[in-house]
Coordinates of C-alpha atoms in Angstrom, one line a residue:
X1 CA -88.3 -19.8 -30.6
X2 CA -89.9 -23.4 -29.7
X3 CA -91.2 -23.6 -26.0
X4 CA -88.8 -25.0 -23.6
X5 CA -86.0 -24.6 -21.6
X6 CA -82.8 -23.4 -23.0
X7 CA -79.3 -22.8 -21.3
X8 CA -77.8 -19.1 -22.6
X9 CA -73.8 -19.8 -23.6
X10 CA -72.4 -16.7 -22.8
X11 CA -69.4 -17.2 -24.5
X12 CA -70.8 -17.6 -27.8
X13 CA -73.7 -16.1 -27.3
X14 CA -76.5 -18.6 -27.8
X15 CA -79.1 -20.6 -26.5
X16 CA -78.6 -24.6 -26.4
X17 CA -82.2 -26.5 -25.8
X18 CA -82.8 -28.3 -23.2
X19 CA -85.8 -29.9 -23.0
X20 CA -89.0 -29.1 -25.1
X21 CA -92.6 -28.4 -24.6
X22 CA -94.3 -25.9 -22.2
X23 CA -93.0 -25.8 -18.8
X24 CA -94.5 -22.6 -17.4
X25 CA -97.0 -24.2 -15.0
X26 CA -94.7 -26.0 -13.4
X27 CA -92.4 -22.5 -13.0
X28 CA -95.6 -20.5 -12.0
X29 CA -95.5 -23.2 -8.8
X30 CA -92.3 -22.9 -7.7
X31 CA -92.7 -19.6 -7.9
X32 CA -95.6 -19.3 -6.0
X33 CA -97.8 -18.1 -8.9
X34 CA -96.5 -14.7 -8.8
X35 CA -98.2 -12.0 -11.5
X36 CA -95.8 -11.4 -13.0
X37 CA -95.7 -15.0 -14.7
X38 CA -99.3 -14.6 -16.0
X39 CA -98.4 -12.5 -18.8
X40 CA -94.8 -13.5 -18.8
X41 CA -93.4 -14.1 -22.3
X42 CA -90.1 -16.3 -20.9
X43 CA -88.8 -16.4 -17.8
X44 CA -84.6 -16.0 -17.2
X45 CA -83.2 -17.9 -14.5
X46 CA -80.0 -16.9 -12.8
X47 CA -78.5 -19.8 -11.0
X48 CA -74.5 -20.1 -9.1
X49 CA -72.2 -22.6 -10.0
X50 CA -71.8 -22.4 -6.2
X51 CA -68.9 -25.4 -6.1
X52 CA -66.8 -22.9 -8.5
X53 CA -67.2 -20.2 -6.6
X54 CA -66.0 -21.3 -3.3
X55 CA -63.2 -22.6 -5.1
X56 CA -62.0 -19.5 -6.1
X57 CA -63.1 -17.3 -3.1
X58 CA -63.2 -20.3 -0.2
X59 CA -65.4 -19.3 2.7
X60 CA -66.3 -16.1 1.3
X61 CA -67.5 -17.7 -2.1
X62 CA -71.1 -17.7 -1.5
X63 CA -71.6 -14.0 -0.7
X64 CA -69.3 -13.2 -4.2
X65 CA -71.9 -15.5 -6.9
X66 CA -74.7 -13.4 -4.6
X67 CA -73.4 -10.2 -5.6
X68 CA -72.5 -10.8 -8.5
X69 CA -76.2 -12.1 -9.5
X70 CA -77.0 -8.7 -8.3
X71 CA -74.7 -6.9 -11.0
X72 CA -76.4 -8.9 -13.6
X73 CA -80.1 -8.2 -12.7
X74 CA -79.5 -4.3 -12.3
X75 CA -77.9 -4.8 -16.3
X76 CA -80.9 -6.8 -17.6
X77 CA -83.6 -4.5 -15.6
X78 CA -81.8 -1.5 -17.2
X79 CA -81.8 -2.6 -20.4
X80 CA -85.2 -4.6 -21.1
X81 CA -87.0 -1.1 -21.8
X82 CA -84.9 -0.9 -24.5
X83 CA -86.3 -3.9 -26.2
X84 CA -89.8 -2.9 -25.3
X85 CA -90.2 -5.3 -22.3
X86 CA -90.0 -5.5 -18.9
X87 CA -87.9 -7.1 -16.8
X88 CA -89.3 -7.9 -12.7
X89 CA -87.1 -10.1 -10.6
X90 CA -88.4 -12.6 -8.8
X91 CA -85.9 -13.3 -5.4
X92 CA -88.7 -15.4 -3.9
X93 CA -89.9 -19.4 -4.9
X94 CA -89.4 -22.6 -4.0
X95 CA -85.9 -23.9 -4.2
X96 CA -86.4 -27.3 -4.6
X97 CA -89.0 -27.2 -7.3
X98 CA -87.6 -24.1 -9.7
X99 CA -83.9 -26.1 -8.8
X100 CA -85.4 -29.2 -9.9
X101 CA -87.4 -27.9 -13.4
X102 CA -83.9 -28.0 -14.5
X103 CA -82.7 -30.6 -12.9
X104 CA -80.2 -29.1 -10.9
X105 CA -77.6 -30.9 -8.9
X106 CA -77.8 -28.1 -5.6
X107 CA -74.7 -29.3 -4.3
X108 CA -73.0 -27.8 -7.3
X109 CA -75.3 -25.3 -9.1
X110 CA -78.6 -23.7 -7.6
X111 CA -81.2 -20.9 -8.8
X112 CA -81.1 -17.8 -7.3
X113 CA -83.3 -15.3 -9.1
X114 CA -85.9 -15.7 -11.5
X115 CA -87.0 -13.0 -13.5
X116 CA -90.0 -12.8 -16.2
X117 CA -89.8 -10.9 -18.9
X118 CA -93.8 -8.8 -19.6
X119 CA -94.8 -6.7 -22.2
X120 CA -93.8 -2.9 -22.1
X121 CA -97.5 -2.3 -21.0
X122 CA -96.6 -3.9 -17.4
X123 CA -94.9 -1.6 -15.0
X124 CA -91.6 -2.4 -13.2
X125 CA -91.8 -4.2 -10.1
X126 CA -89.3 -5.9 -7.9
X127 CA -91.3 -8.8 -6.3
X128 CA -92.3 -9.2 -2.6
X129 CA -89.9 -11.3 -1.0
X130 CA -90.3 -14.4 1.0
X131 CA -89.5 -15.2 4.6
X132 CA -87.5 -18.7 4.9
X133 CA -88.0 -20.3 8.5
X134 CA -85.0 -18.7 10.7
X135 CA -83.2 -21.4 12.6
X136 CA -82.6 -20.5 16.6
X137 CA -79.0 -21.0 18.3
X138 CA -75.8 -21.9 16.5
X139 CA -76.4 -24.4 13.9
X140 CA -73.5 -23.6 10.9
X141 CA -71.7 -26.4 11.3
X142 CA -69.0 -26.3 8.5
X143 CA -65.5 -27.2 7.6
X144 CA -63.4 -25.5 5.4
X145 CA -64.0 -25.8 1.3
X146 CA -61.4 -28.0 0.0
X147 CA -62.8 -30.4 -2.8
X148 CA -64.1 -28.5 -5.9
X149 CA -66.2 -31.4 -7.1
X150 CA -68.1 -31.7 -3.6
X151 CA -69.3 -29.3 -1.5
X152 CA -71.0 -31.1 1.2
X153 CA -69.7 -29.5 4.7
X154 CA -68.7 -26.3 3.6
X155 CA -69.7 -23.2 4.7
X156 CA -70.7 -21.3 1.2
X157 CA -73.5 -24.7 0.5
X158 CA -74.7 -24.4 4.4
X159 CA -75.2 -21.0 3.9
X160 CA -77.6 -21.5 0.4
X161 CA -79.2 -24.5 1.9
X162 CA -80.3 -22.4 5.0
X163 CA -82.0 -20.1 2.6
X164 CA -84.2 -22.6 1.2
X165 CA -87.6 -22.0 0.8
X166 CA -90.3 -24.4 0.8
X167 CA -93.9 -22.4 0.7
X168 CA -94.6 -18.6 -0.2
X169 CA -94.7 -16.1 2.9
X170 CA -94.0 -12.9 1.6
X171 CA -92.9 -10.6 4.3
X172 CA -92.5 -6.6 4.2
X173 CA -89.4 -4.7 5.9
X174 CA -89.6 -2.1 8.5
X175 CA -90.5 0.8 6.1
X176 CA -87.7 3.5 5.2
X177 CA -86.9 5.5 7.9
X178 CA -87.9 9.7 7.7
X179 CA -84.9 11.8 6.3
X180 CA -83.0 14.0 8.6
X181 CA -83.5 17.7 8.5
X182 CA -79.7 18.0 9.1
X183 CA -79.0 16.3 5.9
X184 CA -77.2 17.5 2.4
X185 CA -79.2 17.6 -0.5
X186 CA -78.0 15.8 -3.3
X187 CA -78.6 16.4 -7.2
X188 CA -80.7 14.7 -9.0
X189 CA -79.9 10.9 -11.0
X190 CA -78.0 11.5 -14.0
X191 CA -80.2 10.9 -17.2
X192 CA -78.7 8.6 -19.5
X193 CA -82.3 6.8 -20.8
X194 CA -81.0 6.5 -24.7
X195 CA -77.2 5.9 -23.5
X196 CA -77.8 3.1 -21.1
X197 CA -76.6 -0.1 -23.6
X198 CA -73.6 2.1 -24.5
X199 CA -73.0 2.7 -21.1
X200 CA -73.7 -0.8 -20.1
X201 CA -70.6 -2.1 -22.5
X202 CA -68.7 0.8 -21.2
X203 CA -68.8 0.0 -17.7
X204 CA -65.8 -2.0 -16.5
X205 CA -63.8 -2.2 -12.8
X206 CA -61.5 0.1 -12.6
X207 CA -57.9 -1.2 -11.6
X208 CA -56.8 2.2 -10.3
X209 CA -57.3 6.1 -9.9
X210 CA -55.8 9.3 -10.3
X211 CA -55.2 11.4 -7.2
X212 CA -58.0 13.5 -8.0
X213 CA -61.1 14.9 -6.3
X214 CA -64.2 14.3 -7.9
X215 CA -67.3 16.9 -7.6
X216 CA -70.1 16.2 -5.1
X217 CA -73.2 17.0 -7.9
X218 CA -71.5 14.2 -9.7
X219 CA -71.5 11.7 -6.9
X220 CA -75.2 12.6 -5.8
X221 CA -76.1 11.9 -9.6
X222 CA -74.9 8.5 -9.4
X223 CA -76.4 7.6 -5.8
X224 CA -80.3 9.2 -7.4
X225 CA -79.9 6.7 -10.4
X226 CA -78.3 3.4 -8.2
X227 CA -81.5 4.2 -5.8
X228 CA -83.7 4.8 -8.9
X229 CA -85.2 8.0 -7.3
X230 CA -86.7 8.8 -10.6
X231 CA -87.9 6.1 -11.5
X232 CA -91.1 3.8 -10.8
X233 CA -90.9 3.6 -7.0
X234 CA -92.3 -0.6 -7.6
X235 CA -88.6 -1.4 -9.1
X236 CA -86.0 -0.4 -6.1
X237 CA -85.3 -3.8 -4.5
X238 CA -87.1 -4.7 -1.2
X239 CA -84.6 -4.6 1.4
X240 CA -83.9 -1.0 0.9
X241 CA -87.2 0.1 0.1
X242 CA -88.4 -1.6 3.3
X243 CA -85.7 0.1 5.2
X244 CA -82.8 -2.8 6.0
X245 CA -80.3 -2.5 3.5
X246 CA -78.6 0.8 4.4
X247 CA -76.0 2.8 2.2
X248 CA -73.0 4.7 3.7
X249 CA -70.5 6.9 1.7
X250 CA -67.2 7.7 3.0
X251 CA -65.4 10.3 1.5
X252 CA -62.2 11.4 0.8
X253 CA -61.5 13.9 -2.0
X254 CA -65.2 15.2 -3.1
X255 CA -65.4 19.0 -4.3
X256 CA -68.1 20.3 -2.4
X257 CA -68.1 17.8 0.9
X258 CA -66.1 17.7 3.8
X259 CA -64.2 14.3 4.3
X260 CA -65.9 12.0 6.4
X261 CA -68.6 9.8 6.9
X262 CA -72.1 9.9 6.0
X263 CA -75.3 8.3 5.0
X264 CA -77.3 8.0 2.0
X265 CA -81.2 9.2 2.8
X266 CA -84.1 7.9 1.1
X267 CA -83.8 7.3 -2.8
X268 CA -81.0 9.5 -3.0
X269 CA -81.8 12.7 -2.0
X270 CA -79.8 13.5 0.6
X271 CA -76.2 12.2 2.6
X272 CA -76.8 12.9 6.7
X273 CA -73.4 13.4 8.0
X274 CA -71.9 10.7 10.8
X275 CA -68.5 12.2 11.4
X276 CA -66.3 14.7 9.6
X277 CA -62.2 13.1 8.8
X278 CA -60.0 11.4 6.3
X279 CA -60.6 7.8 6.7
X280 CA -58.3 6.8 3.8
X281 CA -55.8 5.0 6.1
X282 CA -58.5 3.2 8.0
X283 CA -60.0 2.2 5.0
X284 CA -56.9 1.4 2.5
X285 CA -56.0 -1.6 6.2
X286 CA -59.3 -2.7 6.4
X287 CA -59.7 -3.4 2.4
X288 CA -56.4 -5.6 2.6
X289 CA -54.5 -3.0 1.7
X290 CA -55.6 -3.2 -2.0
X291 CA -54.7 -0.6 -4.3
X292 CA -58.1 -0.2 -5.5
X293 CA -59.0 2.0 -2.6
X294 CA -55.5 4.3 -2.1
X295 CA -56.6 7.0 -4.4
X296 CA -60.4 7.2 -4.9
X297 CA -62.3 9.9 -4.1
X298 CA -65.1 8.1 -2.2
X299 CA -65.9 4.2 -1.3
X300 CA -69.6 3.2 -0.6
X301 CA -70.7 0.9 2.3
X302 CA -73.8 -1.3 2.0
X303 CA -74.8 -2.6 5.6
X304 CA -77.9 -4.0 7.1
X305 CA -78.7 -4.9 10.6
X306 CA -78.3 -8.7 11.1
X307 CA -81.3 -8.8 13.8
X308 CA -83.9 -7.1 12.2
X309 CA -83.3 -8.7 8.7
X310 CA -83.4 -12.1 9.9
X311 CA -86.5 -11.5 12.2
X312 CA -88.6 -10.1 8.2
X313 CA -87.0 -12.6 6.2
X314 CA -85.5 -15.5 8.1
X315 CA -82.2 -17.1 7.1
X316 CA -83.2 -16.2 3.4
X317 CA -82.1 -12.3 4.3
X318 CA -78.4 -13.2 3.5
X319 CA -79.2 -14.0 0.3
X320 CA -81.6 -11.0 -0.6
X321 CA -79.5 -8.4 0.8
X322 CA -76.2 -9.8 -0.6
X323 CA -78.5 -9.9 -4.4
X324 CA -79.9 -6.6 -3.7
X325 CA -76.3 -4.5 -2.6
X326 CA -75.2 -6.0 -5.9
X327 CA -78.1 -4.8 -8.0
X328 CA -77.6 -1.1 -6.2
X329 CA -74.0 -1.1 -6.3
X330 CA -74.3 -2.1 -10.2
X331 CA -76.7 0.9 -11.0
X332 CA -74.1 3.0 -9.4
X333 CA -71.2 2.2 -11.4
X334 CA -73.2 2.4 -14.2
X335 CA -74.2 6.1 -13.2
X336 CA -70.4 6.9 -12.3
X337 CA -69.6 5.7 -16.1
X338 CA -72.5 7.7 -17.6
X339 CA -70.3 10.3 -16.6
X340 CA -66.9 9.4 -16.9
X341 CA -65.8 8.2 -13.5
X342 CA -64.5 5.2 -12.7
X343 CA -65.3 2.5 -9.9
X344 CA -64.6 -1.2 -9.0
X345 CA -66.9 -3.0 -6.2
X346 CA -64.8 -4.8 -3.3
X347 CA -65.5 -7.8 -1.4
X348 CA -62.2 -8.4 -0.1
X349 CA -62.3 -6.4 3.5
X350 CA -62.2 -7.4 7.0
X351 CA -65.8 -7.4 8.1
X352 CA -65.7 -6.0 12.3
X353 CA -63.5 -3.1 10.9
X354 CA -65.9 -2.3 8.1
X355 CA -68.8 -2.5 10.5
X356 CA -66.5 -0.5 12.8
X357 CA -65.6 2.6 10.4
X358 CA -69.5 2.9 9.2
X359 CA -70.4 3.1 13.5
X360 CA -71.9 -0.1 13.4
X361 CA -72.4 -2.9 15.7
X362 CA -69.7 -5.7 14.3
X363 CA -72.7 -8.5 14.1
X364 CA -74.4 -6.6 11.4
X365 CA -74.0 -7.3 8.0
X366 CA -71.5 -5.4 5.5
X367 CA -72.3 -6.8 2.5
X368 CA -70.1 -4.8 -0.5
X369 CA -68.0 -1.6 -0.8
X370 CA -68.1 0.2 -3.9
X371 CA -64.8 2.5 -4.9
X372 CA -65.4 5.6 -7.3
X373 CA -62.9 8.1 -9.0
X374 CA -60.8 9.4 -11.7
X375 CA -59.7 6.6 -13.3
X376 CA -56.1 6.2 -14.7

């Protein structure tokens, strides 16, 4: 393949050439020079058509082409070691250099993840994020999205623009809190190393579910593998492993586990319980009333605290922990269809009652809810 930069067609399944010639220096700046670039054989870069996305979701259109970013990067991280390379995302570089490599109009499409793919001989790592500046008072001014061709005043480009980074300043979480001695063990990940591009293809959103239990060694199989507790410890994305992004299951028909709330320890060894009762109804209103979430066994709650995430990361910490829920939630489904479960991620839901159910202050984040079961 000649140098340059390509565009990947998904729905044919090629790559359309740009511009030629060798273009990595310039993409090791915006990137801040991260190491991962110095042996880097290409570089993938994930961008939102963020004008299309708010016309389909409005408002809430900039947190969707986030998460959905994240489903991707947990598929491509998955599967590099199949091809003998290495995958390590990059969440982290300046938006107004890596946005203008490709010339990039940012009021309609903008990067959001970079992510170089090493030799085999590199380990996995998840890169350091960046802190952006964090603006003080109110300041989101927006009106409500209504022209597809411009998004100037809407709430979803305010949101990405605040993000914006200009210079690298990496910044570090809290640190993952001590588990509980009052919490459940859970099993260990489900191992699925030689089935993972068959389970990849196999993986789809599940439209409904049986009104069947599913058993709890099966649901702490899937949690170990979304939270890669096998695996290199370098890989599991920075907002959980420095303690903000936080991971809740409520469930409802689980062999093995009262119903109730509880909360996913560590990499997934554990579930502290909150509160023991069937949330169903609670749920099934705050989710819109969607079928999706009548009869599964369990849902999953990604939160983070709004205060502390801003104060590490700025008004970039949307952005990473909306990328980073996605990439969990991802690996999760894919362990629930390792072993014939089903599940469907939901970003439809009223956000105070979700905060609400998972005892949580209603200015924290909930970021994505995750639905798992016996499918129909």
């Amino acid at each position: 393949l000649e140098d340059g930069l390509y565009n990947y067609q998904a729905s044919n399944h090629e790559l359309v050439r740009l511009w030629d010639g060798d273009h990595f220096k310039e993409l090791q700046y915006a990137c801040g020079n991260d190491p991962a670039l110095e042996d880097a054989h290409a570089c993938l870069v994930f961008t939102g058509l963020l004008w299309r996305s708010a016309w389909r979701y409005q408002e809430r259109g900039y947190r969707r082409v986030l998460l959905d970013t994240g489903h991707v990067l947990a598929n491509l991280t998955t599967y590099a070691s199949h091809e003998e390379v290495v995958a390590s995302p990059l969440e982290g570089f300046r938006d107004r250099d890596l946005n203008g490599l490709f010339y990039f109009d940012e009021n309609v499409e903008a990067a959001l993840a970079a992510v170089p793919i090493l030799p085999a001989r590199r380990p996995a790592r998840w890169a350091t994020n960046w802190s952006s500046p964090a603006r003080e008072g109110a300041w989101l001014e927006a009106t409500t999205f209504k022209d597809e061709s411009d998004l100037r005043g809407s709430a979803t480009l305010a949101l990405h623009e605040a993000s914006a980074c200009a210079d690298p300043s990496p910044a570090e979480g809290p640190g993952e809190p001590a588990s509980s001695e009052l919490a459940i063990p859970l099993a260990p990940p489900v191992a699925m190393d030689e089935s993972i591009p068959k389970t990849i293809l196999k993986r789809r959103s599940a439209r409904g579910y049986q009104e069947k239990p599913i058993d709890f060694d099966v649901l702490g199989r899937a949690c170990g593998y979304a939270l890669c507790r096998d695996d290199d410890a370098t890989w599991l994305p920075p907002t959980r492993a420095g303690g903000l992004l936080d991971l809740h299951i409520v469930a409802f028909e689980v062999n093995g586990l009262d119903a109730g709330l509880y909360r996913v320890e560590g990499r997934g060894e554990s579930l502290l319980p909150l509160s023991v009762g069937n949330l169903r109804e609670r749920v099934h209103q705050l989710t819109l009333g969607q079928e999706i979430t009548r009869n599964c066994a369990a849902i999953l709650v990604f939160t983070a605290p709004a205060g502390p995430a801003v104060e590490t990361y700025g008004d970039r910490a949307y952005r990473y922990l909306h990328i980073e829920a996605g990439a969990i939630g991802q690996r999760f489904q894919l362990g629930a269809a390792a072993q014939d479960l089903a599940a469907c991620g939901v970003g439809g839901f009223f956000d105070d009652q979700a905060a609400a159910l998972v005892e949580r202050p209603t200015d924290d984040f909930v970021l994505y809810l995750v639905t798992v079961g016996v499918g129909n």
